[in-house]
Amino acid sequence: MSREQLSGQIIEAGRFLYGRGWAPATSGNYSARLSASQLLVTVSGRHKGQLGEDDLLATDLDGNGLEPGKQPSAETPLHAQLYRWQAQIGAVLHTHSVNATVLSRLTLADSLVFADYELQKAFAGVTRHDSQVLLPIFDNDQDMQRLSARVQPWLDEHPDCVGYLIRGHGLYTWGASVADCLRQVEAFEFLFECELKLRAVQR
Amino acid sequence: MSREQLSGQIIEAGRFLYGRGWAPATSGNYSARLSASQLLVTVSGRHKGQLGEDDLLATDLDGNGLEPGKQPSAETPLHAQLYRWQAQIGAVLHTHSVNATVLSRLTLADSLVFADYELQKAFAGVTRHDSQVLLPIFDNDQDMQRLSARVQPWLDEHPDCVGYLIRGHGLYTWGASVADCLRQVEAFEFLFECELKLRAVQR
Amino acid sequence: MSREQLSGQIIEAGRFLYGRGWAPATSGNYSARLSASQLLVTVSGRHKGQLGEDDLLATDLDGNGLEPGKQPSAETPLHAQLYRWQAQIGAVLHTHSVNATVLSRLTLADSLVFADYELQKAFAGVTRHDSQVLLPIFDNDQDMQRLSARVQPWLDEHPDCVGYLIRGHGLYTWGASVADCLRQVEAFEFLFECELKLRAVQR
Amino acid sequence: MSREQLSGQIIEAGRFLYGRGWAPATSGNYSARLSASQLLVTVSGRHKGQLGEDDLLATDLDGNGLEPGKQPSAETPLHAQLYRWQAQIGAVLHTHSVNATVLSRLTLADSLVFADYELQKAFAGVTRHDSQVLLPIFDNDQDMQRLSARVQPWLDEHPDCVGYLIRGHGLYTWGASVADCLRQVEAFEFLFECELKLRAVQR
């Protein structure tokens, strides 16, 4: 796919995610694989519902910006880590919803487990509701190298995983395409809302 | 009604239901009666807010696809069962909301009972708020033949019923037309939200 | 104002109220004073987000339909009662929200009292937050004559009141114009949501 | 920036804030610095989602209206106070959400403290999640001179603060531009919703 097409998909994804309340106050960042050696990533600090082509830049697979005057999102190393990890990953979305934030703060454990939801089938590789989807939670950190070093062992042990949470911060999810990521964002957000509503009643 | 008209109604229903959050991540499936012997059903796995005419196909009344290259939704047998059951059913909508999912998981009983809601009058055949609307809950199953076999006795005993829940999965509702189904989806979702809010406060 | 202008305002109000989720599944009904002796009221059972001029009809001040072939809303007597009660009332909106329904079922008392909300100033005649706004709750009834007979004494004792609830059914509010009613619907719905959220946490 | 540009930004902000439910029933008021000695403020009592250029007027830095026939919002003194306090403030938004109202009523203390939220970085001057953002709560008052006199000492002691709450009434936030204020409104509303959801579950 051309840079123009990938830009269009990211811009449209931003409009959608912002409209759903999953990218408030310039939060979140998005990327797509541009070539074997380059990513297309959102520029730091932009309004995610109003992205234009100038709000995206190319980086190398270590997340180093390749366009002078444009600053990649501070979290680009977390995106780059995923593209280096698996060649089939074509897109990464990091969203920042109220429910992801609240649930990751409520959960003292280091992961969430979803079971017996039909919607688990929306995740790549899941075909039955009577399975378990494990979503790890990593503590937040302003040091991206330290954070990615904590993420890597979990990725290596779970080659089929499709997302993780950063506590008080939000969701990362990835897939072959931007559309796959969007489907998974919707599915995760659905499950987050279910879990919070269940806890509000059952407590 | 022509296939073109029914397609248009289903496409529009999908846009509406997706916009309300009742069809996340490609979930849900919809159908309408095309003729005495055929249904029009959504193709498996499509984005319900972006349906086009190609995302629908004809099946027979057993749910067998009649258009090579198009795969009907895996849940088509549950639709077909309803059309075989009652000749006056012209449309079936299966939605997948957070509230339907949560309420069906919270309820250990095999049904929900709604009483003293004015909105019960939105269901075909109900004329008073001081009646009871019974909505059965069936456990989820990936085997559609087994699931429909569990549904059939309940249908036979309740010829006036207009919907059922599958636990952790969502709502089926049916009526003479797509518009009737949409009115009932709105009414059920209203009641689900009421019940959850009541439980969150009363608990 | 001409019938055409009042129709336009009611049609637009319906679109707004339906969009906010306050008129699900054909619920609710709306009216405006057409002349000294006539009202304009919504026809029974219509989709409130899709009203057209044909979905309105003139009635007399007793709520009797004046246009053969058009059936006024079954609750027209409750509208007519208000126009007979005070000459300055120009419009009445009856909405049907989840929060109005839930709060009226949760409250065993025969009224809600709002105090110390700045938004109380949105109601006609209220100029301070440190006042009390009393909203009565009447039990639901399918017999409109019996229901209006229970409402009348309360109206007579509270000439400044701007609304009431019917339990499990919804809100009536009135004012000089459709715009005044819409402002009050927004204010009541704001207060309902506040009260429910407070109860969910404080309980 | 010209008056026309600032008007356009305020009108657009009103449409956005009303659409989010943060300006119901004509509540809220907005302003921008017009020159060294003048503000542009919303006229009292207007629908915030339908503002036009006529719904704004110039005032001096004491909040006195400079356009005969136009009444500035009753809360203009609170806006004027902020522009006098810091020369770099270019815009002030006062919003009125359910969550701000509920949280300020639930909190008996005289402030809210936000900690360990990544989104704290959306506030001017905050660069880390592991900091604390303090948001004071002042009791509501219909006397704006008395209310501003209670606000002033807190401003003087906290030169970096970017907002305050009035109990049962809403949020004030300010910044160099309308866009900065909007980003901060989104961030505060995100945090309010997080806190309320946490309390609903943890209680």
Tab-separated table of N, CA, C and O in Angstrom, chain A residues 25-81:
chain	number	residue	atom	x	y	z
A	25	ALA	N	-7.899	14.723	24.194
A	25	ALA	CA	-6.851	15.655	24.610
A	25	ALA	C	-5.482	15.326	24.001
A	25	ALA	O	-4.470	15.392	24.678
A	26	THR	N	-5.473	14.984	22.723
A	26	THR	CA	-4.267	14.649	21.928
A	26	THR	C	-3.618	13.319	22.332
A	26	THR	O	-2.560	12.967	21.805
A	27	SER	N	-4.251	12.548	23.222
A	27	SER	CA	-3.662	11.272	23.648
A	27	SER	C	-3.697	10.247	22.524
A	27	SER	O	-4.431	10.382	21.551
A	28	GLY	N	-2.903	9.180	22.691
A	28	GLY	CA	-2.858	8.091	21.723
A	28	GLY	C	-1.840	8.349	20.627
A	28	GLY	O	-1.352	9.476	20.452
A	29	ASN	N	-1.496	7.300	19.914
A	29	ASN	CA	-0.618	7.411	18.744
A	29	ASN	C	-0.792	6.161	17.892
A	29	ASN	O	-1.144	5.105	18.379
A	30	TYR	N	-0.569	6.335	16.582
A	30	TYR	CA	-0.904	5.294	15.608
A	30	TYR	C	0.240	5.126	14.613
A	30	TYR	O	0.971	6.072	14.324
A	31	SER	N	0.344	3.908	14.045
A	31	SER	CA	1.385	3.688	13.043
A	31	SER	C	0.980	2.594	12.068
A	31	SER	O	0.067	1.809	12.332
A	32	ALA	N	1.679	2.571	10.942
A	32	ALA	CA	1.517	1.507	9.953
A	32	ALA	C	2.893	1.229	9.341
A	32	ALA	O	3.766	2.104	9.313
A	33	ARG	N	3.072	-0.009	8.853
A	33	ARG	CA	4.354	-0.372	8.242
A	33	ARG	C	4.381	0.177	6.818
A	33	ARG	O	3.499	-0.124	6.008
A	34	LEU	N	5.426	0.966	6.540
A	34	LEU	CA	5.525	1.657	5.265
A	34	LEU	C	6.318	0.816	4.261
A	34	LEU	O	6.040	0.808	3.066
A	35	SER	N	7.311	0.094	4.795
A	35	SER	CA	8.166	-0.740	3.942
A	35	SER	C	8.895	-1.704	4.859
A	35	SER	O	8.655	-1.726	6.072
A	36	ALA	N	9.786	-2.504	4.308
A	36	ALA	CA	10.520	-3.460	5.136
A	36	ALA	C	11.329	-2.761	6.218
A	36	ALA	O	11.601	-3.323	7.276
A	37	SER	N	11.678	-1.498	5.992
A	37	SER	CA	12.583	-0.816	6.938
A	37	SER	C	12.007	0.469	7.523
A	37	SER	O	12.691	1.151	8.274
A	38	GLN	N	10.776	0.810	7.191
A	38	GLN	CA	10.206	2.073	7.674
A	38	GLN	C	8.775	1.946	8.178
A	38	GLN	O	8.000	1.148	7.674
A	39	LEU	N	8.481	2.817	9.168
A	39	LEU	CA	7.121	2.965	9.692
A	39	LEU	C	6.596	4.332	9.332
A	39	LEU	O	7.367	5.267	9.097
A	40	LEU	N	5.285	4.459	9.389
A	40	LEU	CA	4.616	5.751	9.316
A	40	LEU	C	3.966	5.946	10.683
A	40	LEU	O	3.170	5.111	11.111
A	41	VAL	N	4.330	7.031	11.392
A	41	VAL	CA	3.888	7.232	12.785
A	41	VAL	C	3.317	8.632	12.936
A	41	VAL	O	3.702	9.552	12.205
A	42	THR	N	2.402	8.804	13.909
A	42	THR	CA	1.848	10.138	14.176
A	42	THR	C	2.883	11.028	14.857
A	42	THR	O	3.659	10.583	15.697
A	43	VAL	N	2.849	12.303	14.473
A	43	VAL	CA	3.697	13.322	15.101
A	43	VAL	C	3.225	13.550	16.537
A	43	VAL	O	2.036	13.429	16.831
A	44	SER	N	4.137	13.857	17.412
A	44	SER	CA	3.846	14.047	18.835
A	44	SER	C	2.839	15.176	19.082
A	44	SER	O	2.948	16.256	18.510
A	45	GLY	N	1.827	14.888	19.930
A	45	GLY	CA	0.983	15.944	20.485
A	45	GLY	C	-0.120	16.482	19.601
A	45	GLY	O	-0.716	17.511	19.917
A	46	ARG	N	-0.455	15.816	18.511
A	46	ARG	CA	-1.487	16.321	17.616
A	46	ARG	C	-2.893	15.858	18.031
A	46	ARG	O	-3.045	14.800	18.634
A	47	HIS	N	-3.884	16.653	17.648
A	47	HIS	CA	-5.293	16.328	17.866
A	47	HIS	C	-5.640	15.130	16.995
A	47	HIS	O	-5.612	15.217	15.770
A	48	LYS	N	-6.022	14.004	17.613
A	48	LYS	CA	-6.189	12.768	16.847
A	48	LYS	C	-7.460	12.738	15.994
A	48	LYS	O	-7.578	11.917	15.083
A	49	GLY	N	-8.378	13.633	16.269
A	49	GLY	CA	-9.573	13.708	15.432
A	49	GLY	C	-9.402	14.636	14.252
A	49	GLY	O	-10.284	14.745	13.400
A	50	GLN	N	-8.261	15.306	14.187
A	50	GLN	CA	-8.032	16.303	13.128
A	50	GLN	C	-6.686	16.099	12.460
A	50	GLN	O	-6.008	17.068	12.082
A	51	LEU	N	-6.265	14.842	12.315
A	51	LEU	CA	-4.972	14.561	11.693
A	51	LEU	C	-4.996	14.914	10.206
A	51	LEU	O	-5.995	14.720	9.525
A	52	GLY	N	-3.879	15.428	9.708
A	52	GLY	CA	-3.664	15.615	8.283
A	52	GLY	C	-2.392	14.887	7.884
A	52	GLY	O	-1.696	14.322	8.750
A	53	GLU	N	-2.060	14.913	6.607
A	53	GLU	CA	-0.861	14.183	6.154
A	53	GLU	C	0.407	14.714	6.810
A	53	GLU	O	1.370	13.968	7.022
A	54	ASP	N	0.411	16.002	7.153
A	54	ASP	CA	1.587	16.587	7.801
A	54	ASP	C	1.766	16.119	9.235
A	54	ASP	O	2.797	16.393	9.852
A	55	ASP	N	0.753	15.452	9.779
A	55	ASP	CA	0.839	14.973	11.159
A	55	ASP	C	1.371	13.550	11.238
A	55	ASP	O	1.276	12.902	12.278
A	56	LEU	N	1.939	13.074	10.128
A	56	LEU	CA	2.543	11.747	10.080
A	56	LEU	C	3.968	11.879	9.566
A	56	LEU	O	4.268	12.772	8.771
A	57	LEU	N	4.855	10.999	10.039
A	57	LEU	CA	6.225	11.009	9.506
A	57	LEU	C	6.767	9.591	9.441
A	57	LEU	O	6.278	8.696	10.120
A	58	ALA	N	7.765	9.404	8.600
A	58	ALA	CA	8.434	8.107	8.498
A	58	ALA	C	9.512	8.001	9.574
A	58	ALA	O	10.179	8.986	9.913
A	59	THR	N	9.646	6.785	10.139
A	59	THR	CA	10.757	6.497	11.048
A	59	THR	C	11.387	5.185	10.591
A	59	THR	O	10.800	4.435	9.810
A	60	ASP	N	12.595	4.903	11.130
A	60	ASP	CA	13.169	3.583	10.870
A	60	ASP	C	12.591	2.585	11.886
A	60	ASP	O	11.748	2.954	12.717
A	61	LEU	N	13.021	1.337	11.804
A	61	LEU	CA	12.440	0.303	12.676
A	61	LEU	C	12.923	0.403	14.120
A	61	LEU	O	12.530	-0.407	14.970
A	62	ASP	N	13.803	1.371	14.396
A	62	ASP	CA	14.130	1.675	15.789
A	62	ASP	C	13.339	2.882	16.293
A	62	ASP	O	13.504	3.316	17.430
A	63	GLY	N	12.491	3.439	15.412
A	63	GLY	CA	11.651	4.561	15.829
A	63	GLY	C	12.323	5.916	15.674
A	63	GLY	O	11.797	6.920	16.163
A	64	ASN	N	13.464	5.970	15.002
A	64	ASN	CA	14.127	7.256	14.768
A	64	ASN	C	13.453	7.993	13.619
A	64	ASN	O	13.277	7.440	12.533
A	65	GLY	N	13.094	9.248	13.875
A	65	GLY	CA	12.432	10.061	12.862
A	65	GLY	C	13.339	10.294	11.660
A	65	GLY	O	14.547	10.482	11.806
A	66	LEU	N	12.752	10.258	10.458
A	66	LEU	CA	13.520	10.421	9.221
A	66	LEU	C	13.153	11.709	8.500
A	66	LEU	O	13.570	11.932	7.368
A	67	GLU	N	12.347	12.563	9.172
A	67	GLU	CA	11.918	13.791	8.522
A	67	GLU	C	12.201	14.975	9.421
A	67	GLU	O	11.466	15.237	10.368
A	68	PRO	N	13.299	15.720	9.129
A	68	PRO	CA	13.709	16.849	9.980
A	68	PRO	C	12.552	17.806	10.209
A	68	PRO	O	11.770	18.086	9.288
A	69	GLY	N	12.439	18.293	11.436
A	69	GLY	CA	11.368	19.228	11.762
A	69	GLY	C	10.104	18.549	12.262
A	69	GLY	O	9.204	19.217	12.760
A	70	LYS	N	10.026	17.224	12.129
A	70	LYS	CA	8.875	16.496	12.653
A	70	LYS	C	9.324	15.567	13.772
A	70	LYS	O	10.242	14.765	13.591
A	71	GLN	N	8.637	15.663	14.899
A	71	GLN	CA	8.971	14.883	16.092
A	71	GLN	C	8.013	13.694	16.198
A	71	GLN	O	6.815	13.880	16.363
A	72	PRO	N	8.514	12.450	16.092
A	72	PRO	CA	7.584	11.324	16.258
A	72	PRO	C	7.052	11.265	17.688
A	72	PRO	O	7.706	11.740	18.619
A	73	SER	N	5.885	10.675	17.851
A	73	SER	CA	5.323	10.454	19.187
A	73	SER	C	6.383	9.875	20.118
A	73	SER	O	7.186	9.029	19.713
A	74	ALA	N	6.360	10.315	21.368
A	74	ALA	CA	7.340	9.831	22.345
A	74	ALA	C	7.263	8.323	22.535
A	74	ALA	O	8.216	7.688	22.966
A	75	GLU	N	6.130	7.721	22.180
A	75	GLU	CA	5.956	6.277	22.384
A	75	GLU	C	6.296	5.459	21.141
A	75	GLU	O	6.018	4.257	21.090
A	76	THR	N	6.894	6.103	20.148
A	76	THR	CA	7.248	5.384	18.923
A	76	THR	C	8.092	4.125	19.193
A	76	THR	O	7.899	3.099	18.519
A	77	PRO	N	8.996	4.118	20.187
A	77	PRO	CA	9.742	2.876	20.441
A	77	PRO	C	8.852	1.667	20.736
A	77	PRO	O	9.210	0.531	20.398
A	78	LEU	N	7.667	1.900	21.352
A	78	LEU	CA	6.769	0.774	21.621
A	78	LEU	C	6.136	0.252	20.329
A	78	LEU	O	5.901	-0.954	20.193
A	79	HIS	N	5.886	1.156	19.399
A	79	HIS	CA	5.403	0.723	18.081
A	79	HIS	C	6.506	-0.054	17.359
A	79	HIS	O	6.278	-1.159	16.851
A	80	ALA	N	7.687	0.539	17.300
A	80	ALA	CA	8.791	-0.061	16.548
A	80	ALA	C	9.106	-1.466	17.058
A	80	ALA	O	9.374	-2.390	16.278
A	81	GLN	N	9.042	-1.613	18.385
A	81	GLN	CA	9.294	-2.919	18.987
A	81	GLN	C	8.379	-4.000	18.403
A	81	GLN	O	8.819	-5.125	18.151
